[in-house]
Amino acid sequence: MVAVYFKRGSSAPRKRRSSRAIPAEHTAYFEQVFAELRLHPEKIAIVRHNIAEFQAQPYLKKGLHTAIDRLLLVFEDDNDIELLYRQVMSDDIGQRVRRYPLIFKGIISIDSDAV
């Protein structure tokens, strides 16, 4: 049975919150990251290095720790970039991983012409 909540002092039901939409900037950033990873699969080592740096820190946020654990599960099988892309862009694992774009720091090189 679905619970129905009411506004205080009113008999009108409260609107249910929808899940937050992913900002377009975040999606564009991750699309660029994975386009670069597809072109240069050796850059997956940068992601592994970033994860190792975060794991070496003594005090991590619980959310970042969970995101790292979930990414490590993806890396456990192999370095398949398409599998990593599907997991990061999905709604279950990816929602937490996309909160921490610094995991993918150093993949995209910013040219001086683009700035």
Coordinates of N, CA and C in Angstrom, one line a residue:
M1 N 0.8 -1.2 0.0 CA 0.0 0.0 0.0 C 0.9 1.2 0.0
V2 N 0.6 2.2 -0.8 CA 1.4 3.4 -1.0 C 0.9 4.4 0.1
A3 N 1.9 4.9 0.8 CA 1.6 5.9 1.8 C 1.3 7.3 1.2
V4 N 0.3 7.9 1.7 CA 0.0 9.3 1.2 C 0.2 10.2 2.3
Y5 N 0.9 11.3 2.0 CA 1.2 12.3 3.0 C 0.4 13.6 2.7
F6 N 0.0 14.3 3.7 CA -0.8 15.5 3.6 C 0.0 16.7 4.1
K7 N -0.3 17.8 3.5 CA 0.3 19.1 3.9 C -0.3 19.4 5.3
R8 N 0.5 20.1 6.1 CA 0.0 20.4 7.4 C -1.1 21.4 7.3
G9 N -2.2 21.1 8.1 CA -3.3 22.0 8.1 C -4.2 21.9 6.8
S10 N -4.0 20.9 6.0 CA -4.7 20.8 4.8 C -5.1 19.4 4.5
S11 N -6.1 19.2 3.8 CA -6.5 17.8 3.4 C -6.0 17.4 2.0
A12 N -5.3 18.4 1.4 CA -4.7 18.1 0.1 C -3.5 17.2 0.2
P13 N -3.4 16.2 -0.6 CA -2.1 15.4 -0.5 C -0.9 16.1 -1.0
R14 N 0.2 15.8 -0.4 CA 1.5 16.5 -0.8 C 2.0 15.8 -2.1
K15 N 2.6 16.7 -2.9 CA 3.1 16.1 -4.2 C 4.4 15.3 -3.8
R16 N 4.5 14.2 -4.5 CA 5.7 13.3 -4.3 C 6.8 13.9 -5.1
R17 N 8.0 13.9 -4.4 CA 9.2 14.5 -5.0 C 9.7 13.5 -6.1
S18 N 10.1 14.0 -7.2 CA 10.6 13.2 -8.2 C 12.2 13.1 -8.0
S19 N 12.8 12.1 -8.5 CA 14.2 12.0 -8.4 C 14.9 13.2 -9.1
R20 N 16.0 13.6 -8.5 CA 16.7 14.8 -9.1 C 17.2 14.5 -10.5
A21 N 17.1 15.5 -11.3 CA 17.6 15.3 -12.7 C 19.1 15.6 -12.6
I22 N 19.9 15.0 -13.5 CA 21.3 15.2 -13.5 C 21.6 16.4 -14.3
P23 N 22.3 17.4 -13.8 CA 22.6 18.6 -14.5 C 23.3 18.3 -15.8
A24 N 23.0 19.1 -16.8 CA 23.6 18.8 -18.2 C 25.1 19.0 -18.2
E25 N 25.7 19.8 -17.3 CA 27.1 20.0 -17.2 C 27.8 18.7 -16.8
H26 N 27.2 18.0 -15.8 CA 27.7 16.8 -15.3 C 27.7 15.7 -16.4
T27 N 26.6 15.6 -17.1 CA 26.5 14.6 -18.1 C 27.5 14.9 -19.2
A28 N 27.7 16.2 -19.6 CA 28.6 16.5 -20.6 C 30.1 16.2 -20.2
Y29 N 30.4 16.5 -19.0 CA 31.7 16.2 -18.5 C 32.0 14.7 -18.5
F30 N 31.1 13.9 -18.1 CA 31.3 12.4 -18.1 C 31.3 11.9 -19.5
E31 N 30.6 12.5 -20.4 CA 30.6 12.1 -21.8 C 32.0 12.4 -22.4
Q32 N 32.6 13.5 -22.0 CA 33.9 13.9 -22.5 C 35.0 12.9 -21.9
V33 N 34.8 12.6 -20.7 CA 35.8 11.7 -20.0 C 35.8 10.4 -20.7
F34 N 34.6 9.8 -21.0 CA 34.5 8.5 -21.6 C 34.9 8.5 -23.1
A35 N 34.7 9.6 -23.8 CA 35.2 9.7 -25.1 C 36.7 9.7 -25.1
E36 N 37.3 10.4 -24.2 CA 38.8 10.4 -24.1 C 39.3 9.0 -23.7
L37 N 38.6 8.3 -22.8 CA 39.0 6.9 -22.4 C 38.9 6.0 -23.6
R38 N 37.9 6.1 -24.4 CA 37.7 5.3 -25.6 C 38.9 5.5 -26.6
L39 N 39.3 6.7 -26.7 CA 40.4 7.0 -27.6 C 41.8 6.6 -27.0
H40 N 41.9 6.7 -25.7 CA 43.2 6.4 -25.0 C 42.9 5.4 -23.9
P41 N 42.7 4.2 -24.1 CA 42.3 3.2 -23.0 C 43.4 3.1 -21.9
E42 N 44.6 3.5 -22.2 CA 45.7 3.5 -21.2 C 45.5 4.5 -20.1
K43 N 44.6 5.5 -20.3 CA 44.3 6.5 -19.3 C 43.5 5.9 -18.1
I44 N 43.0 4.7 -18.3 CA 42.3 4.0 -17.2 C 43.2 3.9 -15.9
A45 N 44.5 3.9 -16.2 CA 45.5 3.9 -15.1 C 45.4 5.1 -14.2
I46 N 45.0 6.3 -14.9 CA 44.8 7.5 -14.1 C 43.7 7.4 -13.1
V47 N 42.6 6.7 -13.6 CA 41.4 6.5 -12.7 C 41.8 5.6 -11.5
R48 N 42.6 4.6 -11.8 CA 43.0 3.7 -10.7 C 43.9 4.4 -9.8
H49 N 44.8 5.3 -10.3 CA 45.7 6.1 -9.5 C 44.9 7.1 -8.6
N50 N 43.9 7.7 -9.1 CA 43.0 8.6 -8.3 C 42.3 7.9 -7.2
I51 N 41.8 6.7 -7.6 CA 41.1 5.9 -6.5 C 42.1 5.5 -5.4
A52 N 43.3 5.1 -5.8 CA 44.4 4.8 -4.8 C 44.7 6.0 -3.9
E53 N 44.7 7.2 -4.5 CA 45.0 8.4 -3.7 C 43.9 8.6 -2.7
F54 N 42.6 8.5 -3.1 CA 41.5 8.7 -2.2 C 41.5 7.6 -1.1
Q55 N 41.8 6.4 -1.5 CA 41.9 5.3 -0.5 C 43.0 5.5 0.6
A56 N 44.0 6.2 0.2 CA 45.1 6.5 1.1 C 44.8 7.5 2.1
Q57 N 43.8 8.3 1.9 CA 43.4 9.4 2.8 C 42.7 8.7 4.0
P58 N 43.1 9.2 5.2 CA 42.5 8.5 6.4 C 41.1 8.8 6.7
Y59 N 40.6 10.0 6.3 CA 39.2 10.4 6.6 C 38.5 10.7 5.3
L60 N 37.7 9.7 4.8 CA 36.9 9.9 3.6 C 35.5 10.0 4.0
K61 N 34.7 10.8 3.2 CA 33.3 10.8 3.4 C 32.7 9.4 3.1
K62 N 31.7 9.1 3.8 CA 31.1 7.8 3.6 C 30.6 7.6 2.1
G63 N 30.1 8.6 1.5 CA 29.6 8.5 0.2 C 30.7 8.3 -0.8
L64 N 31.9 9.0 -0.6 CA 33.0 8.8 -1.5 C 33.6 7.4 -1.3
H65 N 33.6 6.9 -0.1 CA 34.1 5.6 0.2 C 33.2 4.5 -0.5
T66 N 31.9 4.7 -0.5 CA 31.0 3.8 -1.1 C 31.2 3.9 -2.6
A67 N 31.3 5.1 -3.2 CA 31.5 5.2 -4.6 C 32.8 4.5 -5.1
I68 N 33.9 4.6 -4.3 CA 35.1 4.0 -4.6 C 35.0 2.5 -4.6
D69 N 34.3 2.0 -3.6 CA 34.0 0.5 -3.5 C 33.3 0.0 -4.7
R70 N 32.3 0.7 -5.1 CA 31.5 0.3 -6.3 C 32.3 0.3 -7.6
L71 N 33.2 1.3 -7.7 CA 34.0 1.4 -8.9 C 35.0 0.2 -8.9
L72 N 35.5 -0.1 -7.7 CA 36.5 -1.2 -7.6 C 35.8 -2.5 -8.0
L73 N 34.5 -2.7 -7.7 CA 33.8 -3.9 -8.2 C 33.8 -4.0 -9.7
V74 N 33.6 -2.8 -10.3 CA 33.6 -2.8 -11.8 C 35.0 -3.1 -12.3
F75 N 36.1 -2.6 -11.7 CA 37.4 -2.8 -12.1 C 37.9 -4.2 -11.8
E76 N 37.2 -4.9 -10.9 CA 37.6 -6.3 -10.5 C 37.6 -7.2 -11.7
D77 N 36.6 -7.1 -12.5 CA 36.5 -8.0 -13.7 C 37.6 -7.7 -14.7
D78 N 37.6 -6.6 -15.3 CA 38.6 -6.2 -16.2 C 38.5 -4.7 -16.5
N79 N 39.3 -4.1 -17.4 CA 39.3 -2.7 -17.7 C 38.4 -2.3 -18.8
D80 N 37.3 -2.9 -18.9 CA 36.3 -2.7 -20.0 C 35.7 -1.3 -19.8
I81 N 36.0 -0.4 -20.7 CA 35.6 1.0 -20.7 C 34.1 1.1 -20.9
E82 N 33.5 0.3 -21.7 CA 32.0 0.3 -22.0 C 31.3 -0.1 -20.7
L83 N 31.8 -1.1 -20.0 CA 31.1 -1.5 -18.8 C 31.2 -0.4 -17.7
L84 N 32.4 0.2 -17.6 CA 32.5 1.3 -16.7 C 31.6 2.5 -17.1
Y85 N 31.5 2.8 -18.4 CA 30.5 3.8 -18.8 C 29.1 3.5 -18.4
R86 N 28.7 2.3 -18.7 CA 27.3 1.9 -18.4 C 27.1 2.0 -16.8
Q87 N 28.0 1.6 -16.0 CA 27.9 1.7 -14.6 C 27.8 3.1 -14.1
V88 N 28.7 4.0 -14.6 CA 28.8 5.4 -14.2 C 27.5 6.1 -14.6
M89 N 27.0 5.8 -15.8 CA 25.8 6.6 -16.3 C 24.5 6.0 -15.8
S90 N 24.6 4.8 -15.1 CA 23.3 4.2 -14.7 C 22.8 5.0 -13.5
D91 N 21.6 4.6 -13.1 CA 20.9 5.3 -12.0 C 21.3 4.7 -10.6
D92 N 21.7 3.5 -10.6 CA 22.0 2.9 -9.3 C 23.4 3.2 -8.8
I93 N 24.4 2.6 -9.4 CA 25.8 2.8 -9.0 C 26.3 4.2 -9.4
G94 N 25.9 4.6 -10.6 CA 26.4 5.9 -11.2 C 26.0 7.1 -10.5
Q95 N 24.8 7.0 -9.8 CA 24.3 8.2 -9.1 C 25.3 8.6 -8.0
R96 N 25.8 7.7 -7.3 CA 26.8 8.0 -6.3 C 28.1 8.4 -6.8
V97 N 28.6 7.7 -7.9 CA 29.9 7.9 -8.5 C 29.9 9.3 -9.1
R98 N 28.8 9.7 -9.8 CA 28.8 11.0 -10.4 C 28.9 12.2 -9.5
R99 N 28.7 12.0 -8.2 CA 28.8 13.0 -7.2 C 30.3 13.4 -7.0
Y100 N 31.2 12.5 -7.4 CA 32.6 12.8 -7.1 C 33.4 12.7 -8.5
P101 N 33.3 13.8 -9.2 CA 34.0 13.8 -10.5 C 35.5 13.8 -10.4
L102 N 36.0 14.1 -9.2 CA 37.5 14.1 -9.0 C 38.1 12.7 -9.2
I103 N 37.3 11.7 -9.1 CA 37.8 10.3 -9.4 C 38.3 10.3 -10.8
F104 N 37.8 11.1 -11.7 CA 38.2 11.1 -13.1 C 39.1 12.3 -13.5
K105 N 39.7 12.9 -12.4 CA 40.6 14.0 -12.6 C 41.8 13.6 -13.5
G106 N 42.2 14.4 -14.4 CA 43.4 14.2 -15.2 C 43.1 13.4 -16.5
I107 N 41.9 13.0 -16.8 CA 41.6 12.2 -18.0 C 41.5 13.2 -19.2
I108 N 40.8 14.3 -19.0 CA 40.7 15.3 -20.0 C 41.8 16.3 -19.8
S109 N 42.5 16.5 -20.9 CA 43.6 17.6 -20.8 C 43.0 18.8 -21.4
I110 N 43.1 19.9 -20.7 CA 42.5 21.2 -21.1 C 43.6 21.9 -21.9
D111 N 43.3 22.2 -23.1 CA 44.3 22.9 -24.0 C 44.2 24.4 -23.7
S112 N 45.3 25.1 -23.9 CA 45.3 26.5 -23.7 C 44.4 27.3 -24.8
D113 N 44.2 26.6 -25.9 CA 43.3 27.2 -27.0 C 41.9 27.2 -26.6
A114 N 41.5 26.2 -25.8 CA 40.0 26.1 -25.5 C 39.6 27.0 -24.4
V115 N 40.6 27.5 -23.6 CA 40.3 28.4 -22.4 C 40.1 29.8 -22.9

